Short mmCIF file of C-alpha atoms in Angstrom, two decimals:
data_model
loop_
_atom_site.label_atom_id
_atom_site.label_comp_id
_atom_site.label_asym_id
_atom_site.label_seq_id
_atom_site.Cartn_x
_atom_site.Cartn_y
_atom_site.Cartn_z
CA MET A 704 140.41 50.56 -271.46
CA GLN A 705 141.96 52.31 -268.47
CA LEU A 706 143.37 48.98 -267.29
CA ASP A 707 145.15 48.47 -270.62
CA TYR A 708 146.94 51.84 -270.30
CA GLU A 709 147.98 50.98 -266.76
CA GLN A 710 149.28 47.62 -267.95
CA LEU A 711 151.20 49.31 -270.79
CA ILE A 712 152.78 51.83 -268.41
CA LEU A 713 153.65 49.06 -265.95
CA VAL A 714 155.30 46.89 -268.63
CA PHE A 715 157.13 49.86 -270.18
CA THR A 716 158.57 51.09 -266.87
CA SER A 717 159.55 47.58 -265.79
CA ILE A 718 161.47 47.09 -269.07
CA ILE A 719 163.21 50.45 -268.58
CA TRP A 720 164.21 49.62 -264.99
CA GLU A 721 165.34 46.14 -265.96
CA ALA A 722 167.49 47.41 -268.83
CA MET A 723 168.94 50.46 -267.06
CA PRO A 724 171.79 48.73 -265.15
CA PHE A 725 172.98 47.01 -268.32
CA ILE A 726 172.84 50.23 -270.33
CA VAL A 727 174.82 52.03 -267.63
CA LEU A 728 177.38 49.19 -267.55
CA GLY A 729 177.64 49.33 -271.36
CA VAL A 730 178.26 53.08 -271.50
CA VAL A 731 180.85 52.89 -268.69
CA ILE A 732 182.73 50.10 -270.52
CA ALA A 733 182.51 52.17 -273.73
CA GLY A 734 183.93 55.20 -271.91
CA LEU A 735 186.79 53.13 -270.49
CA LEU A 736 187.55 51.68 -273.93
CA GLU A 737 187.56 55.12 -275.51
CA GLU A 738 189.86 56.68 -272.94
CA LEU A 739 192.18 53.93 -271.74
CA VAL A 740 192.69 51.55 -274.68
CA PRO A 741 194.83 52.90 -277.54
CA GLN A 742 193.89 51.83 -281.05
CA SER A 743 197.39 50.45 -281.67
CA TYR A 744 196.83 47.98 -278.83
CA ILE A 745 193.47 46.83 -280.26
CA THR A 746 194.88 46.34 -283.76
CA ARG A 747 197.77 44.25 -282.36
CA LEU A 748 195.27 41.96 -280.61
CA ILE A 749 193.18 41.25 -283.71
CA PRO A 750 194.47 38.20 -285.62
CA ARG A 751 195.43 38.72 -289.25
CA SER A 752 193.18 35.85 -290.31
CA ARG A 753 189.69 37.30 -290.63
CA LEU A 754 188.06 33.92 -289.86
CA LEU A 755 189.97 33.66 -286.59
CA ALA A 756 189.23 37.32 -285.77
CA ILE A 757 185.49 36.77 -286.31
CA ALA A 758 185.58 33.60 -284.20
CA LEU A 759 187.31 35.47 -281.37
CA GLY A 760 184.69 38.23 -281.70
CA GLY A 761 182.05 35.69 -280.75
CA PHE A 762 183.83 35.05 -277.45
CA LEU A 763 184.32 38.71 -276.49
CA GLY A 764 181.22 38.36 -274.32
CA ILE A 765 183.36 36.47 -271.81
CA LEU A 766 185.54 39.60 -271.40
CA PHE A 767 182.72 42.15 -271.80
CA PRO A 768 179.51 40.47 -270.57
CA MET A 769 176.66 42.62 -271.88
CA CYS A 770 172.99 42.25 -272.66
CA GLU A 771 171.37 43.31 -275.93
CA CYS A 772 170.65 46.77 -274.45
CA GLY A 773 174.18 47.84 -273.62
CA ILE A 774 176.22 45.99 -276.22
CA ILE A 775 175.57 48.47 -279.04
CA VAL A 776 177.59 51.29 -277.44
CA VAL A 777 180.50 48.94 -276.71
CA MET A 778 180.37 47.67 -280.30
CA ARG A 779 180.40 51.24 -281.64
CA ARG A 780 183.48 52.08 -279.56
CA LEU A 781 185.23 48.94 -280.79
CA LEU A 782 184.33 49.90 -284.36
CA ARG A 783 185.73 53.35 -283.66
CA LYS A 784 188.97 51.74 -282.43
CA GLY A 785 189.40 49.97 -285.77
CA VAL A 786 187.87 46.57 -285.04
CA PRO A 787 186.43 45.20 -288.34
CA LEU A 788 182.65 45.34 -288.78
CA SER A 789 182.30 41.55 -289.06
CA VAL A 790 184.12 41.06 -285.75
CA CYS A 791 181.88 43.67 -284.10
CA VAL A 792 178.75 41.96 -285.48
CA CYS A 793 179.92 38.58 -284.15
CA TYR A 794 180.43 40.18 -280.74
CA MET A 795 177.05 41.93 -280.91
CA LEU A 796 175.23 38.67 -281.70
CA GLY A 797 177.32 36.30 -279.59
CA GLY A 798 178.14 38.50 -276.59
CA PRO A 799 174.69 38.47 -274.97
CA ILE A 800 174.63 34.64 -275.18
CA ILE A 801 178.26 33.62 -274.68
CA ASN A 802 179.04 35.06 -271.27
CA VAL A 803 179.37 33.70 -267.75
CA VAL A 804 176.10 35.25 -266.49
CA VAL A 805 174.03 33.57 -269.21
CA MET A 806 175.86 30.26 -268.81
CA LEU A 807 175.11 30.19 -265.08
CA SER A 808 171.50 31.30 -265.47
CA THR A 809 170.90 28.68 -268.18
CA TYR A 810 172.43 26.02 -266.01
CA MET A 811 170.30 27.06 -263.02
CA ALA A 812 167.11 27.15 -265.11
CA PHE A 813 167.58 23.62 -266.44
CA SER A 814 169.10 22.07 -263.31
CA GLN A 815 165.71 22.41 -261.56
CA THR A 816 164.49 19.46 -263.62
CA ALA A 817 167.33 17.25 -262.36
CA THR A 818 166.85 14.87 -259.47
CA GLY A 819 169.47 14.24 -256.82
CA GLY A 820 172.61 16.24 -256.02
CA GLY A 821 175.66 17.05 -258.09
CA LEU A 822 175.96 18.47 -261.57
CA SER A 823 173.00 18.02 -263.88
CA LYS A 824 173.99 16.42 -267.18
CA PHE A 825 170.84 17.73 -268.86
CA ALA A 826 171.55 21.30 -267.68
CA LEU A 827 175.15 21.09 -268.95
CA GLU A 828 173.88 19.85 -272.32
CA MET A 829 171.46 22.79 -272.50
CA VAL A 830 174.27 25.23 -271.69
CA GLY A 831 176.43 23.65 -274.41
CA LEU A 832 173.59 23.73 -276.95
CA ARG A 833 172.72 27.34 -276.20
CA MET A 834 176.33 28.53 -276.39
CA GLY A 835 177.16 26.39 -279.43
CA LEU A 836 174.12 27.31 -281.50
CA GLY A 837 174.43 30.97 -280.48
CA PHE A 838 178.06 30.99 -281.61
CA LEU A 839 177.25 29.26 -284.93
CA ILE A 840 174.54 31.78 -285.75
CA ALA A 841 176.75 34.74 -284.78
CA PHE A 842 179.76 33.36 -286.72
CA ASN A 843 177.83 32.55 -289.92
CA THR A 844 176.00 35.88 -289.89
CA SER A 845 179.34 37.66 -289.46
CA LEU A 846 180.79 35.78 -292.43
CA ILE A 847 177.90 37.11 -294.53
CA VAL A 848 178.55 40.63 -293.18
CA GLU A 849 182.26 40.28 -294.06
CA TRP A 850 181.39 39.13 -297.59
CA GLN A 851 178.95 42.03 -298.06
CA TYR A 852 181.40 44.54 -296.56
CA ARG A 853 184.11 43.49 -299.00
CA LYS A 854 181.56 43.93 -301.80
CA HIS A 855 179.87 47.19 -300.75
CA GLY A 856 182.23 48.78 -298.20
CA ASN A 857 180.90 51.59 -296.00
CA LYS A 858 177.54 51.66 -297.83
CA LEU A 859 176.44 49.02 -295.30
CA LEU A 860 176.99 51.41 -292.40
CA ALA A 861 174.73 54.07 -290.93
CA PRO A 862 176.08 57.66 -291.19
CA GLN A 863 177.12 57.65 -287.51
CA ALA A 864 179.07 54.40 -287.97
CA ILE A 865 180.79 55.82 -291.08
CA GLN A 866 181.88 58.76 -288.96
CA ASP A 867 183.15 56.33 -286.30
CA THR A 868 185.25 54.38 -288.82
CA ALA A 869 186.67 57.64 -290.19
CA ILE A 870 187.70 58.55 -286.65
CA ALA A 871 189.30 55.11 -286.30
CA GLU A 872 191.51 55.77 -289.33
CA ASP A 873 192.84 58.96 -287.72
CA ASN A 874 193.34 57.43 -284.26
CA ASP A 875 196.68 55.79 -285.08
CA GLU A 876 198.34 59.18 -285.54
CA LYS A 877 196.58 60.59 -282.48
CA ASP A 878 197.83 57.71 -280.32
CA GLU A 879 201.39 58.71 -281.18
CA GLU A 880 200.76 62.39 -280.43
CA ARG A 881 198.60 61.86 -277.34
CA ILE A 882 199.40 64.40 -274.64
CA PRO A 883 199.64 62.90 -271.13
CA ARG A 884 196.55 63.75 -269.06
CA SER A 885 195.94 63.80 -265.35
CA PRO A 886 193.70 61.15 -263.75
CA TRP A 887 190.97 63.80 -263.30
CA GLN A 888 191.05 64.67 -267.00
CA ARG A 889 190.85 60.99 -267.89
CA LEU A 890 187.94 60.47 -265.50
CA GLY A 891 186.20 63.51 -266.96
CA ASN A 892 186.61 62.16 -270.49
CA ILE A 893 185.29 58.72 -269.45
CA ALA A 894 182.25 60.36 -267.81
CA GLU A 895 181.64 62.62 -270.82
CA THR A 896 181.84 59.68 -273.26
CA ALA A 897 179.58 57.53 -271.06
CA LEU A 898 177.01 60.33 -270.72
CA HIS A 899 177.02 60.98 -274.48
CA ASP A 900 176.50 57.28 -275.21
CA PHE A 901 173.81 56.98 -272.53
CA VAL A 902 171.79 59.81 -274.10
CA ASP A 903 172.38 58.28 -277.53
CA VAL A 904 171.00 54.90 -276.39
#
């Protein structure tokens, strides 16, 4: 029985250490988003067509490559900046799959089966299948979320997320009235946001 506890502790600590860099990266990106990106800029970037916006959400992983551990805090900050829930869900589901790191690692994993030099056709097919199927699942799930959100509104959200969307509605006015801050104040706010999100995760 002692061996089982040791195995449990070993697996638990290895998961924590493996996830820690990605969580830290996620909270730093969230802090940067919160401090440096005004909501008016985000809302200008989102297409008016909800289908196109959701589709673009699936490819946000290329800009913000995150794993499942750190993507939640980035998604919450995007939600707080006024990004629609369905777009955030598409990013949350597609981001950990559709990013350069995963593409390269998938290619490397399947290229070992190839013989000879050059690009492996089989590995490229596997990369395409993984990205394509991942995107389809993320996109279709987000369409369901959009349909349910139009039907039920904020009832779908957790209390913290409702608070975040309420903050997003006020951010437009705050962007206009924002007082210029020194680089040290900005850095302090980024660090404070990142620390808050890190503890939250």
